[in-house]
Amino acid sequence: KFRFCGDGDCPDWVLGEIISSLSCLTSIKFRVIASQVAKQISGESEEEDKIKEMFSSSKVANPKAAIASLRFLLVNASRFNGFTFGEELQQLGLPKEHSTSLCKVHTENLEAIRKKLKENCL
């Protein structure tokens, strides 16, 4: 059970993407992509092509699924107060450098993501 998933299990498709796609990226590329996804969630950026270009030089088979899994991770960590987010990411198989980068991106964009989530709910 993971706190960032509302004390539930992490979906299988996210686990698959963590292992097959996100772990294969360099830590620098991962941070840049995660920052772009966070900006996209908060409505600051609509540059999906730029994100896909970052995947073009890597060996990721399905960039859309990798973007969706990053989006899922960031949104759920923002929604459910991901205090143990980094530890839980490592438990799911994400390398330590990647999980540290994602936690930093999450912290930097937390308020903007929450604001956007509040705007989109009823």
XYZ file of N, CA and C in Angstrom:
366
model
N 0.840 -1.180 0.000
C 0.000 0.000 0.000
C 0.885 1.244 0.000
N 0.536 2.200 -0.827
C 1.347 3.396 -0.989
C 0.534 4.642 -0.667
N 1.125 5.527 0.116
C 0.420 6.748 0.510
C 0.076 7.617 -0.678
N 0.990 7.713 -1.654
C 0.714 8.593 -2.786
C -0.402 8.048 -3.677
N -0.796 6.819 -3.450
C -1.931 6.224 -4.171
C -3.172 6.181 -3.288
N -3.220 6.994 -2.251
C -4.369 6.993 -1.353
C -4.425 5.746 -0.500
N -3.268 5.277 -0.076
C -3.132 4.042 0.708
C -3.640 2.812 -0.038
N -3.506 2.827 -1.341
C -3.879 1.688 -2.172
C -2.670 1.168 -2.930
N -2.911 0.208 -3.777
C -1.848 -0.347 -4.607
C -1.584 0.562 -5.796
N -0.358 0.550 -6.244
C 0.016 1.286 -7.446
C -0.463 0.482 -8.656
N -1.068 1.135 -9.646
C -1.549 0.391 -10.814
C -0.419 -0.346 -11.539
N -0.751 -1.477 -12.109
C 0.236 -2.300 -12.806
C 0.863 -1.578 -13.992
N 0.066 -0.780 -14.707
C 0.613 -0.093 -15.880
C 1.673 0.931 -15.471
N 1.521 1.551 -14.295
C 2.534 2.495 -13.814
C 3.801 1.740 -13.432
N 3.646 0.605 -12.755
C 4.812 -0.225 -12.412
C 5.569 -0.646 -13.662
N 4.831 -1.037 -14.681
C 5.457 -1.451 -15.935
C 6.241 -0.325 -16.585
N 5.687 0.869 -16.567
C 6.377 2.010 -17.171
C 7.591 2.439 -16.355
N 7.511 2.320 -15.042
C 8.664 2.659 -14.201
C 9.829 1.750 -14.561
N 9.541 0.480 -14.688
C 10.606 -0.492 -14.959
C 11.085 -0.421 -16.403
N 10.155 -0.367 -17.357
C 10.557 -0.467 -18.764
C 10.972 0.858 -19.391
N 10.431 1.974 -18.922
C 10.698 3.244 -19.598
C 11.448 4.254 -18.737
N 10.893 4.589 -17.596
C 11.440 5.686 -16.798
C 12.813 5.371 -16.230
N 13.047 4.127 -15.857
C 14.347 3.746 -15.301
C 15.444 3.752 -16.360
N 15.062 3.669 -17.628
C 16.042 3.619 -18.713
C 16.577 5.003 -19.085
N 15.895 6.060 -18.661
C 16.322 7.421 -18.988
C 17.492 7.839 -18.111
N 18.313 8.747 -18.626
C 19.355 9.320 -17.782
C 18.683 10.218 -16.747
N 19.342 10.445 -15.636
C 18.726 11.244 -14.577
C 18.482 12.685 -15.015
N 19.332 13.222 -15.873
C 19.148 14.597 -16.363
C 17.925 14.678 -17.271
N 17.817 13.749 -18.223
C 16.649 13.724 -19.103
C 15.364 13.512 -18.311
N 15.447 12.632 -17.331
C 14.282 12.343 -16.506
C 13.802 13.597 -15.802
N 14.726 14.370 -15.235
C 14.340 15.600 -14.523
C 13.726 16.623 -15.477
N 14.310 16.773 -16.660
C 13.775 17.733 -17.638
C 12.372 17.322 -18.070
N 12.193 16.045 -18.347
C 10.877 15.549 -18.768
C 9.868 15.703 -17.633
N 10.267 15.354 -16.416
C 9.370 15.491 -15.274
C 8.976 16.949 -15.055
N 9.917 17.873 -15.234
C 9.602 19.305 -15.096
C 8.600 19.749 -16.149
N 8.775 19.278 -17.376
C 7.854 19.637 -18.446
C 6.460 19.075 -18.186
N 6.404 17.843 -17.698
C 5.109 17.225 -17.388
C 4.427 17.985 -16.256
N 5.191 18.386 -15.235
C 4.620 19.152 -14.123
C 4.078 20.493 -14.606
N 4.801 21.147 -15.496
C 4.324 22.420 -16.053
C 3.067 22.205 -16.884
N 3.020 21.092 -17.584
C 1.843 20.771 -18.394
C 0.631 20.515 -17.500
N 0.815 19.821 -16.397
C -0.279 19.553 -15.464
C -0.826 20.856 -14.899
N 0.083 21.763 -14.534
C -0.336 23.021 -13.916
C -0.834 24.041 -14.928
N -0.775 23.705 -16.199
C -1.307 24.580 -17.236
C -0.337 25.645 -17.712
N 0.908 25.576 -17.293
C 1.902 26.574 -17.694
C 2.462 26.315 -19.082
N 2.432 25.084 -19.531
C 3.064 24.730 -20.797
C 2.194 23.736 -21.555
N 2.173 23.883 -22.850
C 1.467 22.933 -23.718
C 2.433 22.331 -24.739
N 3.681 22.172 -24.359
C 4.718 21.715 -25.275
C 4.892 20.200 -25.228
N 3.871 19.469 -25.619
C 3.961 18.012 -25.600
C 4.978 17.508 -26.622
N 5.134 18.243 -27.732
C 6.121 17.841 -28.739
C 7.540 17.903 -28.183
N 7.810 18.900 -27.359
C 9.137 19.023 -26.754
C 9.422 17.830 -25.850
N 8.410 17.390 -25.130
C 8.577 16.231 -24.254
C 8.841 14.982 -25.090
N 8.090 14.815 -26.166
C 8.283 13.637 -27.016
C 9.658 13.640 -27.670
N 10.187 14.827 -27.996
C 11.520 14.914 -28.581
C 12.587 14.414 -27.611
N 12.372 14.662 -26.325
C 13.324 14.190 -25.320
C 13.388 12.661 -25.306
N 12.281 12.027 -25.620
C 12.235 10.566 -25.654
C 12.827 9.997 -26.938
N 12.905 10.803 -27.997
C 13.310 10.275 -29.298
C 14.727 9.700 -29.287
N 15.622 10.272 -28.511
C 16.997 9.769 -28.481
C 17.185 8.640 -27.466
N 16.169 8.339 -26.703
C 16.271 7.243 -25.738
C 15.622 5.987 -26.304
N 15.705 4.909 -25.552
C 15.183 3.630 -26.027
C 13.799 3.329 -25.466
N 13.018 4.371 -25.242
C 11.675 4.204 -24.695
C 10.730 3.853 -25.837
N 10.034 2.734 -25.693
C 9.153 2.244 -26.758
C 7.881 3.073 -26.895
N 7.304 3.488 -25.776
C 6.018 4.196 -25.807
C 6.095 5.470 -24.966
N 6.489 6.596 -25.576
C 6.618 7.845 -24.826
C 5.313 8.312 -24.185
N 4.187 8.086 -24.843
C 2.907 8.530 -24.286
C 2.602 7.829 -22.960
N 2.901 6.551 -22.884
C 2.669 5.802 -21.644
C 3.607 6.281 -20.536
N 4.839 6.601 -20.887
C 5.791 7.104 -19.891
C 5.343 8.468 -19.368
N 4.853 9.325 -20.266
C 4.343 10.637 -19.861
C 3.119 10.468 -18.971
N 2.248 9.549 -19.333
C 1.043 9.300 -18.534
C 1.404 8.794 -17.138
N 2.421 7.952 -17.036
C 2.806 7.447 -15.719
C 3.424 8.554 -14.866
N 4.230 9.419 -15.465
C 4.769 10.556 -14.723
C 3.648 11.474 -14.259
N 2.697 11.689 -15.136
C 1.541 12.524 -14.784
C 0.778 11.910 -13.609
N 0.560 10.603 -13.660
C -0.126 9.895 -12.585
C 0.627 10.063 -11.266
N 1.939 9.874 -11.298
C 2.745 9.972 -10.086
C 2.684 11.365 -9.484
N 2.835 12.388 -10.323
C 2.840 13.760 -9.818
C 1.467 14.194 -9.303
N 0.422 13.847 -10.030
C -0.927 14.236 -9.609
C -1.305 13.546 -8.302
N -1.046 12.260 -8.206
C -1.408 11.538 -6.988
C -0.574 11.973 -5.786
N 0.697 12.255 -5.985
C 1.522 12.737 -4.876
C 1.019 14.097 -4.399
N 0.535 14.919 -5.309
C -0.018 16.226 -4.941
C -1.361 16.068 -4.252
N -2.136 15.131 -4.693
C -3.477 14.918 -4.147
C -3.441 14.306 -2.755
N -2.555 13.354 -2.526
C -2.561 12.593 -1.273
C -1.391 12.925 -0.346
N -0.824 14.127 -0.434
C 0.280 14.527 0.448
C 1.397 13.501 0.479
N 2.201 13.464 -0.559
C 3.252 12.467 -0.682
C 4.466 12.740 0.182
N 4.331 12.592 1.501
C 5.455 12.829 2.402
C 6.533 11.761 2.235
N 6.144 10.559 1.919
C 7.096 9.462 1.743
C 7.236 9.111 0.263
N 6.990 10.084 -0.593
C 6.959 9.877 -2.035
C 8.262 9.279 -2.560
N 9.402 9.833 -2.174
C 10.694 9.346 -2.662
C 10.966 7.908 -2.273
N 10.669 7.574 -1.023
C 10.884 6.206 -0.551
C 9.986 5.229 -1.294
N 8.744 5.634 -1.504
C 7.803 4.752 -2.192
C 8.189 4.556 -3.649
N 8.716 5.591 -4.294
C 9.179 5.449 -5.677
C 10.324 4.448 -5.764
N 11.216 4.497 -4.807
C 12.324 3.536 -4.796
C 11.815 2.120 -4.549
N 10.795 1.972 -3.717
C 10.205 0.660 -3.487
C 9.576 0.109 -4.764
N 9.095 1.005 -5.631
C 8.482 0.584 -6.891
C 9.513 0.267 -7.967
N 10.787 0.591 -7.717
C 11.835 0.234 -8.659
C 12.470 1.401 -9.390
N 12.111 2.625 -9.051
C 12.728 3.791 -9.682
C 14.082 4.045 -9.019
N 15.132 4.274 -9.798
C 16.451 4.523 -9.189
C 16.436 5.738 -8.257
N 17.357 5.755 -7.314
C 17.384 6.803 -6.297
C 17.533 8.196 -6.911
N 18.398 8.348 -7.917
C 18.595 9.657 -8.550
C 17.301 10.145 -9.192
N 16.586 9.221 -9.822
C 15.330 9.568 -10.474
C 14.269 9.965 -9.448
N 14.182 9.187 -8.380
C 13.166 9.495 -7.368
C 13.476 10.811 -6.670
N 14.748 11.105 -6.432
C 15.134 12.387 -5.845
C 14.765 13.535 -6.770
N 15.024 13.360 -8.063
C 14.672 14.389 -9.046
C 13.167 14.615 -9.106
N 12.415 13.525 -9.099
C 10.963 13.651 -9.165
C 10.406 14.313 -7.902
N 10.997 14.030 -6.765
C 10.569 14.687 -5.523
C 10.838 16.188 -5.577
N 11.986 16.582 -6.122
C 12.295 18.009 -6.259
C 11.322 18.690 -7.201
N 11.037 18.055 -8.326
C 10.078 18.606 -9.284
C 8.708 18.719 -8.628
N 8.330 17.699 -7.884
C 7.042 17.699 -7.187
C 6.966 18.851 -6.194
N 8.007 19.036 -5.397
C 8.030 20.106 -4.396
C 7.969 21.482 -5.055
N 8.717 21.654 -6.145
C 8.743 22.944 -6.840
C 7.393 23.305 -7.458
N 6.643 22.309 -7.882
C 5.397 22.551 -8.608
C 4.147 22.184 -7.824
N 4.288 21.863 -6.551
C 3.171 21.369 -5.748
C 1.997 22.337 -5.711
N 2.249 23.577 -5.398
C 1.154 24.546 -5.275
C 0.450 24.778 -6.606
N 1.213 24.867 -7.694
C 0.607 25.083 -9.013
C -0.246 23.883 -9.428
N 0.231 22.680 -9.147
C -0.525 21.470 -9.495
C -1.801 21.405 -8.667
N -1.687 21.660 -7.366
C -2.878 21.633 -6.514
C -3.903 22.677 -6.945
N -3.429 23.846 -7.303
C -4.334 24.908 -7.758
C -5.097 24.464 -9.003
N -4.378 23.855 -9.936
C -5.012 23.383 -11.171
C -5.991 22.243 -10.877
N -5.639 21.344 -9.976
C -6.538 20.256 -9.612
C -7.826 20.786 -8.974
N -7.688 21.812 -8.136
C -8.865 22.415 -7.510
C -9.771 23.089 -8.538
N -9.154 23.704 -9.542
C -9.929 24.344 -10.604
C -10.726 23.323 -11.416
N -10.150 22.134 -11.584
C -10.768 21.121 -12.433
C -11.772 20.235 -11.708
N -11.860 20.337 -10.378
C -12.819 19.499 -9.668
C -14.164 20.245 -9.538
N -15.160 19.536 -9.126
C -16.493 20.147 -9.030
C -16.552 21.161 -7.950
